[in-house]
PDB file of C-alpha atoms in Angstrom:
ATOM      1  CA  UNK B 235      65.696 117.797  75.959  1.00 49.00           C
ATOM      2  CA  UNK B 236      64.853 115.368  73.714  1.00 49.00           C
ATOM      3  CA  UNK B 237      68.552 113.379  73.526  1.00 50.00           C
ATOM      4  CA  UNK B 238      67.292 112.451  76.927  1.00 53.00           C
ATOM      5  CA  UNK B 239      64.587 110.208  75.668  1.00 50.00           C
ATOM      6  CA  UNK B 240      66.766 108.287  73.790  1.00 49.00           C
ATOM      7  CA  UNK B 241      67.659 104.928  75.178  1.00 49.00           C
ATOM      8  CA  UNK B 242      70.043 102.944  74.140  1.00 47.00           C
ATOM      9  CA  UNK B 243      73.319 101.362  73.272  1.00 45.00           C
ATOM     10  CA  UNK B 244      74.204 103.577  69.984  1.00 48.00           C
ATOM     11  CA  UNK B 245      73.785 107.122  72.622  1.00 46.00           C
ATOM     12  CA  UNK B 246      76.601 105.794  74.686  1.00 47.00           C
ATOM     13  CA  UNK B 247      79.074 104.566  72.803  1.00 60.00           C
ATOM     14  CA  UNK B 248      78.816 107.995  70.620  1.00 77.00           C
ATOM     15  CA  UNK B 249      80.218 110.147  73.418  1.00 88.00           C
ATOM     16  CA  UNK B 250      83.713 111.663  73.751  1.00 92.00           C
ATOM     17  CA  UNK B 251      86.937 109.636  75.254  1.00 93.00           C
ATOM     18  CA  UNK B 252      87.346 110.630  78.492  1.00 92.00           C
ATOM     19  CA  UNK B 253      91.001 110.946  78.886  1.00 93.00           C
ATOM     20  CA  UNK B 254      91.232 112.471  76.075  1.00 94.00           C
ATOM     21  CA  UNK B 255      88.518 115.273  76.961  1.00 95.00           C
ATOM     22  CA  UNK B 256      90.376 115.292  80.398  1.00 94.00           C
ATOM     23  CA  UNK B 257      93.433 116.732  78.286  1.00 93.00           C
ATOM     24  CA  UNK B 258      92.093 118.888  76.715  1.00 95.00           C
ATOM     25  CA  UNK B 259      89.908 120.602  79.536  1.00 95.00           C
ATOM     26  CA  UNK B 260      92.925 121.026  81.660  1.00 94.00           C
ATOM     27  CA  UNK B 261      94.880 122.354  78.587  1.00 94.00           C
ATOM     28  CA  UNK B 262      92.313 125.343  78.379  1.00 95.00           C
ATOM     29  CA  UNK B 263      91.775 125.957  82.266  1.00 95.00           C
ATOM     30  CA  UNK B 264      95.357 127.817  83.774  1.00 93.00           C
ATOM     31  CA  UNK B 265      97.560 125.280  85.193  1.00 90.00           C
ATOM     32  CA  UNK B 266      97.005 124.182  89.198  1.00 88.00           C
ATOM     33  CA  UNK B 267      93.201 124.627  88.393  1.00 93.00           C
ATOM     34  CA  UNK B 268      91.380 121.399  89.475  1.00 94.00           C
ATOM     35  CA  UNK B 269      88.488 119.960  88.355  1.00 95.00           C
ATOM     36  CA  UNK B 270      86.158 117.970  89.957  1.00 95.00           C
ATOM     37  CA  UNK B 271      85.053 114.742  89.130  1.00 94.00           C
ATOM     38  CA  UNK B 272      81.043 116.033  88.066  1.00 92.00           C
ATOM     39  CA  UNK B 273      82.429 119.004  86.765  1.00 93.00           C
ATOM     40  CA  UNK B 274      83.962 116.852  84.082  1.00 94.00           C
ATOM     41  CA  UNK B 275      81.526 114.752  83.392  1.00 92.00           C
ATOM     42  CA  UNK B 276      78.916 117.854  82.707  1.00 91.00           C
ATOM     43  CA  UNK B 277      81.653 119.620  80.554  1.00 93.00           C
ATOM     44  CA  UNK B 278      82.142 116.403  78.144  1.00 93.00           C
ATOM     45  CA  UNK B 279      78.138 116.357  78.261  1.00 91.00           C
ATOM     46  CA  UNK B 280      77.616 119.609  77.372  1.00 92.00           C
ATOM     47  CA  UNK B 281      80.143 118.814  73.808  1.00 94.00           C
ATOM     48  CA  UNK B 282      78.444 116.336  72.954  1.00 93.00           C
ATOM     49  CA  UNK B 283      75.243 118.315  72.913  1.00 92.00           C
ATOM     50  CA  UNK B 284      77.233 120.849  71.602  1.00 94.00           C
ATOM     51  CA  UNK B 285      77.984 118.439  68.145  1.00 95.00           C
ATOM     52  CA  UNK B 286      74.366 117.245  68.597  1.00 94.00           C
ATOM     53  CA  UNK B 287      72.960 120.862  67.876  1.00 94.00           C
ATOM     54  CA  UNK B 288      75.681 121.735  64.959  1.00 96.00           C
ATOM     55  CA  UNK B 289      74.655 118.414  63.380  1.00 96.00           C
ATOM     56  CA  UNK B 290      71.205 119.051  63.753  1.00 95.00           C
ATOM     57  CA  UNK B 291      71.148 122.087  62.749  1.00 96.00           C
ATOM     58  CA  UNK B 292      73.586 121.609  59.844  1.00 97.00           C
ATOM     59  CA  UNK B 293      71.405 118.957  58.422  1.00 96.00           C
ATOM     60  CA  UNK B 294      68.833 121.034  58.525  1.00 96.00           C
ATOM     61  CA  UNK B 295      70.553 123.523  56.491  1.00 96.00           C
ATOM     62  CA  UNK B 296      71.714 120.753  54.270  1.00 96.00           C
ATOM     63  CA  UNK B 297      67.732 119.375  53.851  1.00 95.00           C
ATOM     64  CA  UNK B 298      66.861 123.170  52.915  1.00 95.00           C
ATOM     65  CA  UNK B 299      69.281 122.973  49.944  1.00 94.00           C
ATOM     66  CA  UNK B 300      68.060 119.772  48.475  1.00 94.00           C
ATOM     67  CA  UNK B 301      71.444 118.130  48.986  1.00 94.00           C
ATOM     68  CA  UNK B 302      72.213 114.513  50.329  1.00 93.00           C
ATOM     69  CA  UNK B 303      75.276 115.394  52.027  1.00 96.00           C
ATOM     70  CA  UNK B 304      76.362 118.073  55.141  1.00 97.00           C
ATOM     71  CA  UNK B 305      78.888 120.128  53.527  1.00 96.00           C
ATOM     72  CA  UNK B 306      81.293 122.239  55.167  1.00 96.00           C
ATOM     73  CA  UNK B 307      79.482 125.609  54.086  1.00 95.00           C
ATOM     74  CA  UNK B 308      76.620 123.707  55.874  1.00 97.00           C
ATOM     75  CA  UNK B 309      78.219 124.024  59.571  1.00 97.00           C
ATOM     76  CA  UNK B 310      78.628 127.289  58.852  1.00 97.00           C
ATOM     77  CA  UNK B 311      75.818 128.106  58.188  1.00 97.00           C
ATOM     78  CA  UNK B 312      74.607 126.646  61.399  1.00 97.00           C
ATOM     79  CA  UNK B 313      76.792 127.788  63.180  1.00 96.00           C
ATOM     80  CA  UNK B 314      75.221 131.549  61.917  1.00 96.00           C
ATOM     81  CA  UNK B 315      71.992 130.058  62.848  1.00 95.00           C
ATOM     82  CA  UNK B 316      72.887 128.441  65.711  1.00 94.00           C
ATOM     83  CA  UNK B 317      74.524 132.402  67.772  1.00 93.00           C
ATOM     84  CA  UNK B 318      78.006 130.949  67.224  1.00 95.00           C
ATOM     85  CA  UNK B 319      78.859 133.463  64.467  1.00 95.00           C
ATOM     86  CA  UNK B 320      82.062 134.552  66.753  1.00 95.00           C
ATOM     87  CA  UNK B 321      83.323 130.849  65.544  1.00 96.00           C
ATOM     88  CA  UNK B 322      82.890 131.231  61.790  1.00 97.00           C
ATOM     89  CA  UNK B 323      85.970 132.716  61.248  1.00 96.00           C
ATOM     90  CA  UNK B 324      88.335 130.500  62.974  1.00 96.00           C
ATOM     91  CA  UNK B 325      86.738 127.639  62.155  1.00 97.00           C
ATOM     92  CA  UNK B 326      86.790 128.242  58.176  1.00 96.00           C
ATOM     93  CA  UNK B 327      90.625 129.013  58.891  1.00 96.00           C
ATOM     94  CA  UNK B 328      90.958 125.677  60.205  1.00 95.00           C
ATOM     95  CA  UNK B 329      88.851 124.192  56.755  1.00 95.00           C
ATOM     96  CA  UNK B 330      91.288 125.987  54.531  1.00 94.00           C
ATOM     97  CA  UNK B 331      94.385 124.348  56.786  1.00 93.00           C
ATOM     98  CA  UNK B 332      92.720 121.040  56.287  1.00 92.00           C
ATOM     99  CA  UNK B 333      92.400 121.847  53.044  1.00 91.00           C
ATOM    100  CA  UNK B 334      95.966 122.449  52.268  1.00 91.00           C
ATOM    101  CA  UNK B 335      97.302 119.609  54.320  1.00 88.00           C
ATOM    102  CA  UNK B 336      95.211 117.484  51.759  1.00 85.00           C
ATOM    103  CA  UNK B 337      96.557 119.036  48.855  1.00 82.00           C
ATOM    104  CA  UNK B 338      99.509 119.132  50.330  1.00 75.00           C
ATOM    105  CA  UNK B 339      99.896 114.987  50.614  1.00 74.00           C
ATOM    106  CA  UNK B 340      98.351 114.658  47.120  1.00 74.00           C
ATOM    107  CA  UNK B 341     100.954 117.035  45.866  1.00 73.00           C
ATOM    108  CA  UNK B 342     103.850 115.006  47.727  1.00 68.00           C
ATOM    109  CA  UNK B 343     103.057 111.734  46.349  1.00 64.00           C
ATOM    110  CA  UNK B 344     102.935 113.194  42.719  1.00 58.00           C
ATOM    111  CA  UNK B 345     106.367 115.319  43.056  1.00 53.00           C
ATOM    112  CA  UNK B 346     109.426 113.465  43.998  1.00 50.00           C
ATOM    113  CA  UNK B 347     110.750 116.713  44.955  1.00 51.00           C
ATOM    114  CA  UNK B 348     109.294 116.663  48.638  1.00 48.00           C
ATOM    115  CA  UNK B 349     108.117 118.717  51.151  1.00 51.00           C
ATOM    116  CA  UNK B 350     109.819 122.233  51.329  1.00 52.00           C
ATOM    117  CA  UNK B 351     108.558 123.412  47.457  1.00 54.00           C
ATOM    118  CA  UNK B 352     104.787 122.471  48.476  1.00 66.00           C
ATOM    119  CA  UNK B 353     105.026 124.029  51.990  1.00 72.00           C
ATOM    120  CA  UNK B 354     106.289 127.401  50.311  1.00 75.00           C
ATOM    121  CA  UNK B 355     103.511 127.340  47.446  1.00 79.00           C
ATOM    122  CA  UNK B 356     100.583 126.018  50.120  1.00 78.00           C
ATOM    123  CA  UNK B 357     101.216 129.161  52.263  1.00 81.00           C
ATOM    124  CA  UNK B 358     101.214 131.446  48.659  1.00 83.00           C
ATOM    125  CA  UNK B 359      97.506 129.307  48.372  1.00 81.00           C
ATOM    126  CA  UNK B 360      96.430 129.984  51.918  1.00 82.00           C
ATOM    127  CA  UNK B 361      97.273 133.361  51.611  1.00 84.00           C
ATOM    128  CA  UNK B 362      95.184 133.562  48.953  1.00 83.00           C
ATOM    129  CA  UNK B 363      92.539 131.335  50.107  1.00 83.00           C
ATOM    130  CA  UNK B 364      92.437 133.813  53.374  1.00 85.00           C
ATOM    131  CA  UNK B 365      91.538 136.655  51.558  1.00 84.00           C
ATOM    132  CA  UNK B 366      88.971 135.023  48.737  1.00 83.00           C
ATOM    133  CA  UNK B 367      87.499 134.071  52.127  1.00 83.00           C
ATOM    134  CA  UNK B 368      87.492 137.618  53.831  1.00 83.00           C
ATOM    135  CA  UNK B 369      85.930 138.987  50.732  1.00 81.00           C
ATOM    136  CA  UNK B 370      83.333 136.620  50.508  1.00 80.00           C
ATOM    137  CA  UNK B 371      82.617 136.794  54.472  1.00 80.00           C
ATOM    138  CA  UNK B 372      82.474 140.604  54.106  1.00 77.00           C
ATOM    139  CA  UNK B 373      80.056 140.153  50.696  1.00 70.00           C
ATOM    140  CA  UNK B 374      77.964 138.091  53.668  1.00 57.00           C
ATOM    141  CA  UNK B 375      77.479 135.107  51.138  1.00 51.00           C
ATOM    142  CA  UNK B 376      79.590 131.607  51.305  1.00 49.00           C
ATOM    143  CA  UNK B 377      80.306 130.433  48.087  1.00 49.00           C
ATOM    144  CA  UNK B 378      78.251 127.521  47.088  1.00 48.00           C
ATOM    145  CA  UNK B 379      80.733 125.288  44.812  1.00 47.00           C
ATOM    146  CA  UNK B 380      82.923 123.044  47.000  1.00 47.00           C
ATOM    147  CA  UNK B 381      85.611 120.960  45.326  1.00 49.00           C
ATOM    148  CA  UNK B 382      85.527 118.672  48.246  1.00 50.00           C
ATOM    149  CA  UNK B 383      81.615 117.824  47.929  1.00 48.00           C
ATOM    150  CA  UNK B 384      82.103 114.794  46.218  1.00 49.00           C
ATOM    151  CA  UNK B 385      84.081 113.276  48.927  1.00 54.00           C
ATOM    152  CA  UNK B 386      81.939 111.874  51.380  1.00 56.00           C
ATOM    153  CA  UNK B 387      82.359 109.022  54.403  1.00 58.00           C
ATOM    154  CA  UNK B 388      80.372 106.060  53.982  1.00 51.00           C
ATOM    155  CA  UNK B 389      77.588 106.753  56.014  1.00 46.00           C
TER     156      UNK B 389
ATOM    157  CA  UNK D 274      94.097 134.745  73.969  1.00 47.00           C
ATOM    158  CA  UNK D 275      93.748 131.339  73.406  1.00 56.00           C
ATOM    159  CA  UNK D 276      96.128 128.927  73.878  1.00 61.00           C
ATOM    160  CA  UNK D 277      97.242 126.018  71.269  1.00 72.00           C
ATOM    161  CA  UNK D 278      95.645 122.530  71.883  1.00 77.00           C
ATOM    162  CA  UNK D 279      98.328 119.922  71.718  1.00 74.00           C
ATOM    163  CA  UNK D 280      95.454 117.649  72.168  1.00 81.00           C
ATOM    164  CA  UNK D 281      92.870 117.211  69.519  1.00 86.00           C
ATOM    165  CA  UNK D 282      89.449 116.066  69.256  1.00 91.00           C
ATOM    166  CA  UNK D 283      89.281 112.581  67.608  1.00 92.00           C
ATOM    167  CA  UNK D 284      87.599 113.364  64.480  1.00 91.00           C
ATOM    168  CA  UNK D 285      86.341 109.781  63.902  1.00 92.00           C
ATOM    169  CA  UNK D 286      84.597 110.155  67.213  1.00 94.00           C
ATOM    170  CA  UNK D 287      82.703 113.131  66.139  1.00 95.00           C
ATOM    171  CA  UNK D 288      81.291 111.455  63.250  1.00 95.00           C
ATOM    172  CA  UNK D 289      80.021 108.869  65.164  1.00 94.00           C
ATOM    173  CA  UNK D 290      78.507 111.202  67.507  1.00 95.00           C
ATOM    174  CA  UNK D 291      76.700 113.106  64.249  1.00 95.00           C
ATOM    175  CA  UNK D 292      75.592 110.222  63.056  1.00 94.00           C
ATOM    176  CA  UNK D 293      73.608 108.693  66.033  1.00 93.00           C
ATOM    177  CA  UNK D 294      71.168 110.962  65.001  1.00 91.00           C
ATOM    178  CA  UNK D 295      69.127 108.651  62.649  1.00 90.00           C
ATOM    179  CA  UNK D 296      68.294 112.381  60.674  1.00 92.00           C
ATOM    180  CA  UNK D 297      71.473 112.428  59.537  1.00 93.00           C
ATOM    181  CA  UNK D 298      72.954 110.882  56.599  1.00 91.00           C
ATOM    182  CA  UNK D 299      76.286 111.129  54.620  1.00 94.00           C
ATOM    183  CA  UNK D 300      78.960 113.541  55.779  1.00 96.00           C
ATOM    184  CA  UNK D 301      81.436 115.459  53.503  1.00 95.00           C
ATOM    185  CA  UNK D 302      85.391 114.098  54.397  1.00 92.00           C
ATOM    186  CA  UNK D 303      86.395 117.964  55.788  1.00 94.00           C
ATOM    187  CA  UNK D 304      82.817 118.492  58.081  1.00 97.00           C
ATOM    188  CA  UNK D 305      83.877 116.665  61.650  1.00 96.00           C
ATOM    189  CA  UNK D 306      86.845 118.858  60.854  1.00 96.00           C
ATOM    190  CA  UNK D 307      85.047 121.400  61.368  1.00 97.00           C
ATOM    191  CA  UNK D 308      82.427 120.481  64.192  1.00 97.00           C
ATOM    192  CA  UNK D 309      85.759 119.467  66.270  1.00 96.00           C
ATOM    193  CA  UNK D 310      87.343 123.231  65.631  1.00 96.00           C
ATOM    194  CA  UNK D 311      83.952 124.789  66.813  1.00 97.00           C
ATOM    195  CA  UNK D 312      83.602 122.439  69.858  1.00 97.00           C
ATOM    196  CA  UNK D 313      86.865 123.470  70.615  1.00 96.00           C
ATOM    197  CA  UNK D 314      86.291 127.280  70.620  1.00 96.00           C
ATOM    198  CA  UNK D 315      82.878 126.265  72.180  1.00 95.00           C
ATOM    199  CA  UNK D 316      84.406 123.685  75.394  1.00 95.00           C
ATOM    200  CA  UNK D 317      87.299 126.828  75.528  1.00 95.00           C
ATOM    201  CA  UNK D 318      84.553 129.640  75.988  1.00 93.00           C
ATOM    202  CA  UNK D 319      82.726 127.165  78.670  1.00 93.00           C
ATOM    203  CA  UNK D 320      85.427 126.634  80.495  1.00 94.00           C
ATOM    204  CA  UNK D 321      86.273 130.500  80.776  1.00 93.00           C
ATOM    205  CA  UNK D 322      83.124 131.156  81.854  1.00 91.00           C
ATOM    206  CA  UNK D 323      83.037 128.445  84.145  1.00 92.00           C
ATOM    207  CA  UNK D 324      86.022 129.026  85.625  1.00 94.00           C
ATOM    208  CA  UNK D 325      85.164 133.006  86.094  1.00 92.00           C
ATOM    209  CA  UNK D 326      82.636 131.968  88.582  1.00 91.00           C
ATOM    210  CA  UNK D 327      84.741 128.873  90.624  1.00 93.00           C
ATOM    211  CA  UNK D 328      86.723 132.520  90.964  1.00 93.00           C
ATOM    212  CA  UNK D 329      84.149 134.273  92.406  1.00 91.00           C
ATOM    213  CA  UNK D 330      83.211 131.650  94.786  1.00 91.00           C
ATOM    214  CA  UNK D 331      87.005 131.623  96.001  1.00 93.00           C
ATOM    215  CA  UNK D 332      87.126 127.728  94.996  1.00 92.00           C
ATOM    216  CA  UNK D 333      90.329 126.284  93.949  1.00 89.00           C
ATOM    217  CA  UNK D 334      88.213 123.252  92.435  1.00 94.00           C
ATOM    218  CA  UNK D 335      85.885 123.761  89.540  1.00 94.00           C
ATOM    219  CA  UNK D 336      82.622 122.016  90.330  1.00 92.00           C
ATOM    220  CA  UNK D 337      79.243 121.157  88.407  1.00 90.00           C
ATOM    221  CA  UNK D 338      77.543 123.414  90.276  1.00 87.00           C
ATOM    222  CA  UNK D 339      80.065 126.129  89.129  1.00 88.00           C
ATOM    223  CA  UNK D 340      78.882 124.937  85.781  1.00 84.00           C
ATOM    224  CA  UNK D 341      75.242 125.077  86.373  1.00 75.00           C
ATOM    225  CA  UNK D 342      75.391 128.578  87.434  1.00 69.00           C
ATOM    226  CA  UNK D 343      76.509 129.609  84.312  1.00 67.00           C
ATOM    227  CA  UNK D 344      75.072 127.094  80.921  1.00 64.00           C
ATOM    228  CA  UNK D 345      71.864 128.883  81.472  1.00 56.00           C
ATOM    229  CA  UNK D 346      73.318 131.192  79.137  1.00 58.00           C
ATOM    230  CA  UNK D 347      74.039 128.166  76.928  1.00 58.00           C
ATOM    231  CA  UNK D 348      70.755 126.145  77.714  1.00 51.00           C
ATOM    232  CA  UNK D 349      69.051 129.679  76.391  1.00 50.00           C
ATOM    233  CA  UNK D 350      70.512 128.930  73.307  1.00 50.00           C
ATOM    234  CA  UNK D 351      69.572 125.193  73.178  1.00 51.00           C
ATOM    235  CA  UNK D 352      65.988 126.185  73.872  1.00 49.00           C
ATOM    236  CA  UNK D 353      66.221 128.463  70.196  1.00 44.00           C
TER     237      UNK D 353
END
């Protein structure tokens, strides 16, 4: 694999934190399940490949389109690409949610009202939002205008 | 059928990680969003799998070698 051939400084400090990853893994495995120490180590490996490929292969999409920066139609688009279609779907929920939340914080900082009026309209929006994005899902196309595009991290 | 992380991937962390790659430039705010929502269903799926055959071996430990047995499904996919 080619990450292998990459030496380097930069490859190790981008890898996952360990006790965090440790969390997590024993969060998903049933509880009393232990996991050995290599076991571990090849699981956090095998995410950071994992985000290796999706970036790849998202900039690749990105490249295709003549645009500067990976968008979030991008991943999913890779993620198509990439045999990970099963994911699409849960991971555009979790988009829209981030979405909201955003909205959401903009909206509380220009109401002085607070939280419970946005929380009540955000779940009208994600309602909606959930079934613009089953229709367009089911029309097979992802819609190309993103408000978000212009927000980008300094690279 | 799957459970709710309390844990969550550190976003900034996955940005880093997309951005060692020298290919890649600017990312939109919402993408490591994203990437850490499919890792998640993707580390979840491994660890079912992997954990199906520490099963069958009648382990109580979950090894790398329980691991190897089954990415070559995954490394199939790598090798696209």
């Amino acid at each position: 694999m080619d990450s292998m051939d990459i030496v380097g400084k930069s490859k190790e400090d981008a890898s996952l934190p360990k006790a965090t990853m440790t969390k997590i893994i024993k969060e998903m495995l049933p509880p009393d399940v232990r996991v050995a120490r290599d076991a571990q180590d090849l699981l956090i490996e095998c995410c950071v490949e994992f985000i290796n490929l999706v970036s790849s292969e998202s900039n690749e999409v990105c490249n295709k389109e003549d645009r500067r920066t990976i968008a979030p139609e991008h991943v999913l688009k890779a993620l198509q690409v990439l045999g990970f279609s099963d994911y699409i779907e849960e991971v555009y929920a979790a988009y829209e949610q981030h979405r909201i939340e955003t909205v959401d914080s903009l909206r509380a900082g220009k109401w002085s009202n607070g939280a419970e009026m946005t929380e009540e309209e955000a779940l009208l929006e994600q309602q909606r939002m959930f079934a613009e994005a089953r229709a367009r899902m089911n029309g097979g196309t992802i819609a190309s205008k993103q408000p978000d595009a212009d927000q980008t991290l300094d690279g | 059928m799957r459970k709710k992380l309390d844990t969550c991937f550190p976003a900034s962390r996955i940005k880093k990680i997309m951005q060692a790659d020298e290919d890649v430039g600017k990312i939109a705010l919402a993408v490591p969003v994203l990437v850490s929502k499919a890792l998640e269903l993707f580390l979840q799926d491994l660890c079912d799998r992997t954990y199906e055959v520490t099963l069958q071996r009648g382990a109580k430990t979950m090894s790398a070698l329980h691991l190897d047995l089954d990415s070559a499904h995954y490394i199939e996919r790598f090798e696209k």
